[in-house]
Amino acid sequence: MRTRKPNSDALYVHIPFCSHLCHYCDFTKRTYDEKTATVYVDALVKELASYGVGKVTTIYVGGGTPTSLTLNQLETLLSSLKPHLKRGGEFTVEGNVENITREKLVLMKAMGVNRLSIGLQTFSDERLKAMNRFHKAQEAIDTIALAKKCGFENLNVDLMYGLPNETLEDVSYDLNHLIELDVDHISCYALSVVPGTLFYRHKIPEAGEDLAREQYDLILKTLRSQGYERYEVSNFARNDHYARHNLVYWDDREYYGIGLGASGYLAGVRYVNTDNMKAYLEGQYRKETEPISPEIDENDFLMLKLRLARGFTLPEFESRYKVAFLGKYQTEVQELTKRGLLQVENDAVRCTDEGIMLLDYVLLKLFKR
Ligand code: SF4
């Protein structure tokens, strides 16, 4: 087990409130109420202080829906985070269309927020309603325009596919509208129906494997043709506008995670905070901790790095694990490269396009030892 000082340059902050609850969502979230949100923001500030966090390169305020907070609550939160951001750092806030207002955008800009991530999901009003999203497609288009007008150039939008009854033509319709938004970062996720959600209780089926694959292939082909780079399994960027904070996770680097249900990775230990609001407000933050053994660390490294189109370099692996990757994984690499799933080129190990689609299989092979 590794024991060492925290070596984190990134901070995740969780806001567990949403103005409504989507039928497919299993994140740590609850319906917004002003009284609880006010004490929660104060508790977050206390948890932050408990780490003695200095300056970090990325801050990500996610949820839930951070923009469900009132202007005052948002100001309290952002003003306590702002001093922790290094010059030139990335400061992202997630938001939803129904509660992003001009006033909140102006406040966020003044507080140094320089990246917004907006949950858009689809341009079909019918599907938005079926998912219990509270906005209409046109409102999403207007919100993106307003964010740009307020000076936000670094924008991410989330798109979902594999939605109930969604055809390939429906995905194509979404993509056409998405491209018109002219944003530099797009995250695309397939709907997954998980226990604890209304979709699960109502037995809403996920898209079949073949259809989901066809939809993903269409997304990949379309976005690439528009100059977007698929730099991670589900993430596309233009003009080098990669999600710097998320790269911390995929690069298997450490980060502070604060808030209800937040996870973090500090000093060789991964942890998850409590999802019990009462306990959290009383300062009992932790639910689980998992010291990372060298074996788990190596598996985590492979699992996270191979999500990235650039993979990892041989010297990087050797310097971290004191063993040559090609020596240790010779048989597996031979098999995976022969099957066209893995590529070793110019000292870099990465999945091919097909390997990214079959990432679970690739990892299963590599995890065998
Ligand atoms: S807005 Fe986001 S976090 Fe909130 S319920 Fe919907 S999907 Fe979940």
Tab-separated table of C-alpha atoms and ligand atoms in Angstrom:
chain	number	residue	atom	x	y	z
A	1	MET	CA	0.000	0.000	0.000
A	2	ARG	CA	1.280	3.474	-0.852
A	3	THR	CA	1.238	6.075	1.890
A	4	ARG	CA	2.245	9.585	1.022
A	5	LYS	CA	1.094	13.165	1.162
A	6	PRO	CA	-1.843	14.337	-0.963
A	7	ASN	CA	-0.587	15.295	-4.367
A	8	SER	CA	-3.667	16.785	-5.879
A	9	ASP	CA	-4.055	19.578	-8.343
A	10	ALA	CA	-7.792	19.246	-8.905
A	11	LEU	CA	-10.945	19.801	-6.887
A	12	TYR	CA	-14.409	18.332	-7.440
A	13	VAL	CA	-17.376	19.873	-5.598
A	14	HIS	CA	-20.746	18.103	-5.545
A	15	ILE	CA	-24.076	19.933	-5.447
A	16	PRO	CA	-26.743	17.287	-4.842
A	17	PHE	CA	-29.804	19.392	-5.658
A	18	CYS	CA	-31.944	19.387	-8.778
A	19	SER	CA	-35.104	21.335	-9.468
A	20	HIS	CA	-36.665	18.073	-10.702
A	21	LEU	CA	-35.550	14.443	-10.765
A	22	CYS	CA	-35.022	12.712	-14.107
A	23	HIS	CA	-36.533	9.265	-14.566
A	24	TYR	CA	-33.218	7.606	-15.496
A	25	CYS	CA	-30.847	9.213	-13.003
A	26	ASP	CA	-29.026	7.367	-10.224
A	27	PHE	CA	-26.638	10.144	-9.192
A	28	THR	CA	-26.517	11.412	-5.618
A	29	LYS	CA	-29.206	14.074	-5.807
A	30	ARG	CA	-32.438	15.272	-4.208
A	31	THR	CA	-35.098	17.823	-4.975
A	32	TYR	CA	-33.899	21.344	-4.265
A	33	ASP	CA	-35.071	23.048	-1.095
A	34	GLU	CA	-33.720	26.432	-0.180
A	35	LYS	CA	-33.202	25.899	3.540
A	36	THR	CA	-31.195	22.681	3.134
A	37	ALA	CA	-29.214	24.128	0.233
A	38	THR	CA	-28.143	27.124	2.331
A	39	VAL	CA	-26.778	24.994	5.186
A	40	TYR	CA	-25.285	22.579	2.670
A	41	VAL	CA	-23.245	25.293	0.980
A	42	ASP	CA	-21.906	26.334	4.406
A	43	ALA	CA	-21.026	22.696	5.136
A	44	LEU	CA	-19.180	22.427	1.817
A	45	VAL	CA	-17.076	25.439	2.707
A	46	LYS	CA	-16.219	23.744	6.033
A	47	GLU	CA	-15.250	20.482	4.350
A	48	LEU	CA	-13.068	22.376	1.899
A	49	ALA	CA	-11.312	24.134	4.785
A	50	SER	CA	-10.737	20.794	6.531
A	51	TYR	CA	-8.352	19.687	3.742
A	52	GLY	CA	-6.248	22.840	3.774
A	53	VAL	CA	-6.579	22.885	-0.033
A	54	GLY	CA	-4.098	25.291	-1.614
A	55	LYS	CA	-4.164	26.341	-5.257
A	56	VAL	CA	-5.365	23.836	-7.833
A	57	THR	CA	-5.341	23.813	-11.634
A	58	THR	CA	-8.915	22.639	-12.113
A	59	ILE	CA	-12.133	23.077	-10.178
A	60	TYR	CA	-15.290	21.256	-11.250
A	61	VAL	CA	-18.641	21.978	-9.640
A	62	GLY	CA	-20.951	19.145	-10.629
A	63	GLY	CA	-24.108	17.498	-9.455
A	64	GLY	CA	-26.997	17.222	-9.270
A	65	THR	CA	-27.520	20.663	-10.723
A	66	PRO	CA	-25.262	23.440	-9.378
A	67	THR	CA	-27.365	26.070	-11.146
A	68	SER	CA	-30.397	25.013	-9.084
A	69	LEU	CA	-28.809	27.080	-6.268
A	70	THR	CA	-30.056	30.637	-5.805
A	71	LEU	CA	-27.882	33.549	-6.817
A	72	ASN	CA	-26.846	34.124	-3.180
A	73	GLN	CA	-25.988	30.475	-2.578
A	74	LEU	CA	-24.016	30.335	-5.792
A	75	GLU	CA	-22.132	33.473	-4.810
A	76	THR	CA	-21.234	32.056	-1.373
A	77	LEU	CA	-19.983	28.854	-2.969
A	78	LEU	CA	-18.056	30.330	-5.884
A	79	SER	CA	-16.436	33.061	-3.813
A	80	SER	CA	-15.034	30.407	-1.472
A	81	LEU	CA	-13.716	28.359	-4.410
A	82	LYS	CA	-12.292	31.190	-6.505
A	83	PRO	CA	-9.182	31.826	-4.344
A	84	HIS	CA	-8.142	28.191	-4.835
A	85	LEU	CA	-7.816	28.408	-8.610
A	86	LYS	CA	-4.340	28.888	-10.082
A	87	ARG	CA	-3.899	31.532	-12.750
A	88	GLY	CA	-4.845	29.996	-16.103
A	89	GLY	CA	-6.767	27.187	-14.393
A	90	GLU	CA	-10.017	25.642	-15.560
A	91	PHE	CA	-13.147	26.393	-13.508
A	92	THR	CA	-16.210	24.439	-14.665
A	93	VAL	CA	-19.778	24.606	-13.437
A	94	GLU	CA	-22.470	22.188	-14.592
A	95	GLY	CA	-25.906	23.587	-15.232
A	96	ASN	CA	-29.306	22.764	-16.576
A	97	VAL	CA	-31.241	24.806	-19.061
A	98	GLU	CA	-34.250	25.471	-16.811
A	99	ASN	CA	-32.253	27.284	-14.147
A	100	ILE	CA	-29.386	28.965	-15.999
A	101	THR	CA	-30.301	32.649	-15.963
A	102	ARG	CA	-28.511	35.730	-17.233
A	103	GLU	CA	-27.858	36.814	-13.600
A	104	LYS	CA	-26.251	33.473	-12.761
A	105	LEU	CA	-24.125	33.569	-15.910
A	106	VAL	CA	-22.906	37.086	-15.090
A	107	LEU	CA	-22.129	36.026	-11.514
A	108	MET	CA	-20.251	32.906	-12.636
A	109	LYS	CA	-18.203	34.923	-15.094
A	110	ALA	CA	-17.312	37.455	-12.382
A	111	MET	CA	-16.286	34.589	-10.063
A	112	GLY	CA	-13.782	33.253	-12.575
A	113	VAL	CA	-15.851	30.351	-13.942
A	114	ASN	CA	-14.518	29.847	-17.461
A	115	ARG	CA	-16.226	26.657	-18.595
A	116	LEU	CA	-19.866	25.599	-18.537
A	117	SER	CA	-21.219	22.118	-18.986
A	118	ILE	CA	-24.874	22.068	-19.941
A	119	GLY	CA	-27.199	19.074	-19.813
A	120	LEU	CA	-29.022	19.070	-23.102
A	121	GLN	CA	-29.537	15.329	-23.789
A	122	THR	CA	-31.728	15.529	-26.914
A	123	PHE	CA	-33.511	17.990	-29.174
A	124	SER	CA	-36.737	15.995	-29.062
A	125	ASP	CA	-39.290	17.678	-26.782
A	126	GLU	CA	-41.161	14.414	-26.602
A	127	ARG	CA	-38.141	12.490	-25.349
A	128	LEU	CA	-37.147	15.267	-22.953
A	129	LYS	CA	-40.605	14.993	-21.412
A	130	ALA	CA	-40.429	11.188	-21.230
A	131	MET	CA	-37.134	11.519	-19.340
A	132	ASN	CA	-38.672	14.136	-17.011
A	133	ARG	CA	-36.273	16.836	-18.181
A	134	PHE	CA	-37.845	20.226	-17.629
A	135	HIS	CA	-36.712	22.152	-20.673
A	136	LYS	CA	-37.663	22.314	-24.322
A	137	ALA	CA	-35.196	22.017	-27.192
A	138	GLN	CA	-35.580	25.662	-28.203
A	139	GLU	CA	-34.818	26.784	-24.635
A	140	ALA	CA	-31.574	24.810	-24.759
A	141	ILE	CA	-30.596	26.547	-27.993
A	142	ASP	CA	-31.411	29.932	-26.426
A	143	THR	CA	-29.421	29.116	-23.278
A	144	ILE	CA	-26.289	28.244	-25.266
A	145	ALA	CA	-26.644	31.516	-27.171
A	146	LEU	CA	-27.075	33.433	-23.910
A	147	ALA	CA	-24.016	31.761	-22.347
A	148	LYS	CA	-21.932	32.770	-25.365
A	149	LYS	CA	-23.285	36.310	-25.171
A	150	CYS	CA	-22.232	36.432	-21.518
A	151	GLY	CA	-18.666	35.565	-22.540
A	152	PHE	CA	-18.494	31.780	-22.137
A	153	GLU	CA	-16.490	30.397	-25.022
A	154	ASN	CA	-15.561	27.087	-23.459
A	155	LEU	CA	-18.817	25.141	-23.466
A	156	ASN	CA	-19.654	21.483	-23.122
A	157	VAL	CA	-23.032	19.988	-23.910
A	158	ASP	CA	-24.180	16.508	-22.917
A	159	LEU	CA	-26.022	14.412	-25.468
A	160	MET	CA	-27.684	11.068	-24.757
A	161	TYR	CA	-28.406	8.299	-27.224
A	162	GLY	CA	-30.006	4.874	-26.988
A	163	LEU	CA	-33.134	6.572	-25.621
A	164	PRO	CA	-36.475	4.700	-25.574
A	165	ASN	CA	-37.809	4.263	-29.116
A	166	GLU	CA	-34.966	6.348	-30.551
A	167	THR	CA	-34.070	5.507	-34.135
A	168	LEU	CA	-30.911	6.188	-36.083
A	169	GLU	CA	-32.763	9.035	-37.833
A	170	ASP	CA	-33.593	10.570	-34.440
A	171	VAL	CA	-29.901	10.542	-33.486
A	172	SER	CA	-29.072	12.112	-36.823
A	173	TYR	CA	-31.646	14.863	-36.126
A	174	ASP	CA	-30.013	15.523	-32.720
A	175	LEU	CA	-26.543	15.632	-34.280
A	176	ASN	CA	-27.612	18.168	-36.911
A	177	HIS	CA	-28.920	20.491	-34.206
A	178	LEU	CA	-25.924	19.856	-32.006
A	179	ILE	CA	-23.497	20.886	-34.716
A	180	GLU	CA	-25.412	24.107	-35.245
A	181	LEU	CA	-24.754	25.040	-31.616
A	182	ASP	CA	-21.079	25.403	-32.540
A	183	VAL	CA	-19.638	24.385	-29.153
A	184	ASP	CA	-16.124	23.045	-28.655
A	185	HIS	CA	-16.847	20.081	-26.388
A	186	ILE	CA	-19.509	17.383	-26.559
A	187	SER	CA	-20.068	14.440	-24.211
A	188	CYS	CA	-22.211	11.581	-25.526
A	189	TYR	CA	-23.602	8.912	-23.231
A	190	ALA	CA	-25.838	5.942	-23.931
A	191	LEU	CA	-28.863	5.626	-21.699
A	192	SER	CA	-28.286	2.982	-19.124
A	193	VAL	CA	-31.291	1.777	-17.152
A	194	VAL	CA	-30.167	1.155	-13.590
A	195	PRO	CA	-31.876	-0.026	-10.391
A	196	GLY	CA	-33.375	2.680	-8.225
A	197	THR	CA	-34.677	4.725	-11.168
A	198	LEU	CA	-38.220	5.111	-12.463
A	199	PHE	CA	-37.135	3.789	-15.860
A	200	TYR	CA	-35.931	0.623	-14.149
A	201	ARG	CA	-39.148	0.195	-12.151
A	202	HIS	CA	-41.184	0.671	-15.320
A	203	LYS	CA	-38.940	-1.809	-17.144
A	204	ILE	CA	-38.016	0.682	-19.871
A	205	PRO	CA	-35.608	-1.264	-22.096
A	206	GLU	CA	-32.173	-0.028	-23.086
A	207	ALA	CA	-31.409	0.131	-26.798
A	208	GLY	CA	-30.235	-3.232	-28.099
A	209	GLU	CA	-26.477	-3.675	-28.481
A	210	ASP	CA	-26.607	-3.461	-32.287
A	211	LEU	CA	-28.687	-0.294	-32.391
A	212	ALA	CA	-26.600	1.399	-29.678
A	213	ARG	CA	-23.445	0.546	-31.643
A	214	GLU	CA	-24.953	1.920	-34.865
A	215	GLN	CA	-25.943	5.113	-33.085
A	216	TYR	CA	-22.491	5.501	-31.542
A	217	ASP	CA	-20.818	4.889	-34.918
A	218	LEU	CA	-23.012	7.574	-36.454
A	219	ILE	CA	-22.079	10.019	-33.678
A	220	LEU	CA	-18.382	9.234	-34.121
A	221	LYS	CA	-18.474	9.587	-37.891
A	222	THR	CA	-20.538	12.769	-37.849
A	223	LEU	CA	-18.580	14.564	-35.158
A	224	ARG	CA	-15.231	13.610	-36.683
A	225	SER	CA	-16.401	14.957	-40.038
A	226	GLN	CA	-17.112	18.242	-38.268
A	227	GLY	CA	-13.600	18.510	-36.843
A	228	TYR	CA	-14.258	17.058	-33.391
A	229	GLU	CA	-11.639	14.707	-31.981
A	230	ARG	CA	-12.882	11.720	-29.992
A	231	TYR	CA	-10.200	11.968	-27.312
A	232	GLU	CA	-11.988	9.759	-24.783
A	233	VAL	CA	-14.598	7.013	-25.171
A	234	SER	CA	-17.534	9.412	-24.692
A	235	ASN	CA	-15.934	12.814	-25.172
A	236	PHE	CA	-15.269	14.933	-28.220
A	237	ALA	CA	-13.355	18.217	-28.441
A	238	ARG	CA	-12.478	20.849	-31.006
A	239	ASN	CA	-9.778	23.475	-30.875
A	240	ASP	CA	-7.945	21.669	-28.054
A	241	HIS	CA	-10.817	22.372	-25.669
A	242	TYR	CA	-10.342	19.113	-23.785
A	243	ALA	CA	-11.969	18.806	-20.371
A	244	ARG	CA	-8.857	19.417	-18.285
A	245	HIS	CA	-10.521	18.409	-15.042
A	246	ASN	CA	-11.822	15.111	-16.412
A	247	LEU	CA	-8.369	14.394	-17.828
A	248	VAL	CA	-7.190	14.272	-14.209
A	249	TYR	CA	-9.461	11.237	-13.687
A	250	TRP	CA	-8.534	9.520	-16.949
A	251	ASP	CA	-4.849	10.197	-16.387
A	252	ASP	CA	-5.237	8.456	-13.019
A	253	ARG	CA	-4.096	11.505	-11.060
A	254	GLU	CA	-5.295	12.442	-7.588
A	255	TYR	CA	-8.057	14.930	-6.755
A	256	TYR	CA	-9.968	16.349	-3.841
A	257	GLY	CA	-13.660	15.466	-3.884
A	258	ILE	CA	-15.960	17.341	-1.533
A	259	GLY	CA	-19.683	17.210	-0.922
A	260	LEU	CA	-22.428	14.664	-0.409
A	261	GLY	CA	-21.612	11.372	-2.121
A	262	ALA	CA	-18.484	12.840	-3.740
A	263	SER	CA	-15.519	10.619	-4.404
A	264	GLY	CA	-11.893	11.629	-4.193
A	265	TYR	CA	-8.408	10.190	-4.458
A	266	LEU	CA	-5.765	11.447	-2.086
A	267	ALA	CA	-2.417	10.122	-0.892
A	268	GLY	CA	-2.942	6.747	-2.550
A	269	VAL	CA	-6.418	6.296	-1.035
A	270	ARG	CA	-9.696	6.451	-2.935
A	271	TYR	CA	-12.683	7.555	-0.857
A	272	VAL	CA	-16.409	8.115	-1.140
A	273	ASN	CA	-18.280	10.602	1.018
A	274	THR	CA	-21.493	9.809	2.829
A	275	ASP	CA	-24.754	10.178	0.954
A	276	ASN	CA	-26.618	10.852	4.195
A	277	MET	CA	-27.369	14.573	4.301
A	278	LYS	CA	-27.774	14.705	8.096
A	279	ALA	CA	-24.418	13.022	8.682
A	280	TYR	CA	-22.759	15.262	6.091
A	281	LEU	CA	-24.113	18.442	7.681
A	282	GLU	CA	-22.781	17.202	11.039
A	283	GLY	CA	-19.307	16.916	9.548
A	284	GLN	CA	-19.195	13.125	9.195
A	285	TYR	CA	-17.946	13.188	5.633
A	286	ARG	CA	-16.558	9.773	4.843
A	287	LYS	CA	-18.493	6.635	3.953
A	288	GLU	CA	-15.749	4.442	2.492
A	289	THR	CA	-12.027	4.534	1.969
A	290	GLU	CA	-10.014	2.160	-0.161
A	291	PRO	CA	-6.248	2.174	0.065
A	292	ILE	CA	-4.959	1.377	-3.402
A	293	SER	CA	-2.666	-1.646	-3.573
A	294	PRO	CA	-0.033	-1.745	-6.362
A	295	GLU	CA	-2.157	-4.343	-8.265
A	296	ILE	CA	-5.310	-2.221	-8.087
A	297	ASP	CA	-3.305	0.845	-9.005
A	298	GLU	CA	-1.964	-0.826	-12.138
A	299	ASN	CA	-5.423	-2.027	-13.174
A	300	ASP	CA	-6.863	1.444	-12.542
A	301	PHE	CA	-4.079	2.948	-14.630
A	302	LEU	CA	-4.831	0.653	-17.582
A	303	MET	CA	-8.596	1.026	-17.241
A	304	LEU	CA	-8.474	4.816	-17.165
A	305	LYS	CA	-5.628	5.483	-19.600
A	306	LEU	CA	-7.016	3.184	-22.274
A	307	ARG	CA	-10.239	5.210	-22.305
A	308	LEU	CA	-8.133	7.959	-23.845
A	309	ALA	CA	-7.433	7.912	-27.567
A	310	ARG	CA	-3.810	8.747	-26.813
A	311	GLY	CA	-3.462	5.846	-24.350
A	312	PHE	CA	-0.188	5.932	-22.425
A	313	THR	CA	3.502	5.833	-23.187
A	314	LEU	CA	5.861	2.964	-22.468
A	315	PRO	CA	8.265	5.164	-20.453
A	316	GLU	CA	5.324	6.469	-18.416
A	317	PHE	CA	4.292	2.920	-17.485
A	318	GLU	CA	7.844	1.841	-16.725
A	319	SER	CA	8.617	4.840	-14.577
A	320	ARG	CA	5.417	4.278	-12.537
A	321	TYR	CA	5.621	0.472	-12.152
A	322	LYS	CA	9.357	-0.189	-12.539
A	323	VAL	CA	8.719	-2.836	-15.141
A	324	ALA	CA	8.524	-2.743	-18.939
A	325	PHE	CA	4.923	-2.953	-20.157
A	326	LEU	CA	5.803	-4.963	-23.267
A	327	GLY	CA	7.758	-7.454	-21.170
A	328	LYS	CA	5.049	-7.955	-18.574
A	329	TYR	CA	2.089	-8.068	-20.993
A	330	GLN	CA	3.824	-9.643	-23.993
A	331	THR	CA	1.274	-12.427	-24.630
A	332	GLU	CA	-1.774	-10.213	-24.162
A	333	VAL	CA	-0.357	-7.424	-26.317
A	334	GLN	CA	0.406	-9.897	-29.089
A	335	GLU	CA	-3.140	-11.237	-29.032
A	336	LEU	CA	-4.823	-7.822	-28.801
A	337	THR	CA	-2.711	-6.264	-31.555
A	338	LYS	CA	-3.315	-9.269	-33.795
A	339	ARG	CA	-7.046	-8.823	-33.303
A	340	GLY	CA	-6.716	-5.137	-34.206
A	341	LEU	CA	-7.819	-3.906	-30.775
A	342	LEU	CA	-4.548	-2.505	-29.439
A	343	GLN	CA	-1.794	-0.549	-31.116
A	344	VAL	CA	1.793	0.023	-29.990
A	345	GLU	CA	3.391	2.785	-31.995
A	346	ASN	CA	6.079	5.358	-31.300
A	347	ASP	CA	6.355	4.295	-27.641
A	348	ALA	CA	2.602	4.745	-27.137
A	349	VAL	CA	0.039	2.075	-26.274
A	350	ARG	CA	-3.519	2.832	-27.268
A	351	CYS	CA	-6.739	1.158	-28.261
A	352	THR	CA	-7.776	1.222	-31.895
A	353	ASP	CA	-11.278	2.488	-32.732
A	354	GLU	CA	-12.528	-1.085	-32.482
A	355	GLY	CA	-10.571	-1.608	-29.238
A	356	ILE	CA	-12.316	1.408	-27.693
A	357	MET	CA	-15.664	-0.162	-28.595
A	358	LEU	CA	-14.531	-3.422	-26.987
A	359	LEU	CA	-12.693	-1.823	-24.098
A	360	ASP	CA	-14.170	-4.174	-21.495
A	361	TYR	CA	-12.775	-7.145	-23.408
A	362	VAL	CA	-9.358	-5.508	-23.788
A	363	LEU	CA	-9.218	-4.792	-20.067
A	364	LEU	CA	-10.352	-8.279	-19.144
A	365	LYS	CA	-7.390	-9.633	-21.082
A	366	LEU	CA	-4.953	-7.248	-19.451
A	367	PHE	CA	-6.374	-7.701	-15.932
A	368	LYS	CA	-5.773	-11.471	-15.995
A	369	ARG	CA	-2.569	-11.308	-14.055
B	1	SF4	S1	-30.740	16.988	-13.636
B	1	SF4	FE1	-28.975	15.607	-13.824
B	1	SF4	S2	-28.432	15.053	-11.709
B	1	SF4	FE2	-30.505	15.967	-11.669
B	1	SF4	S3	-31.874	14.231	-11.768
B	1	SF4	FE3	-31.566	14.930	-13.878
B	1	SF4	S4	-29.825	13.733	-14.652
B	1	SF4	FE4	-29.877	13.517	-12.444
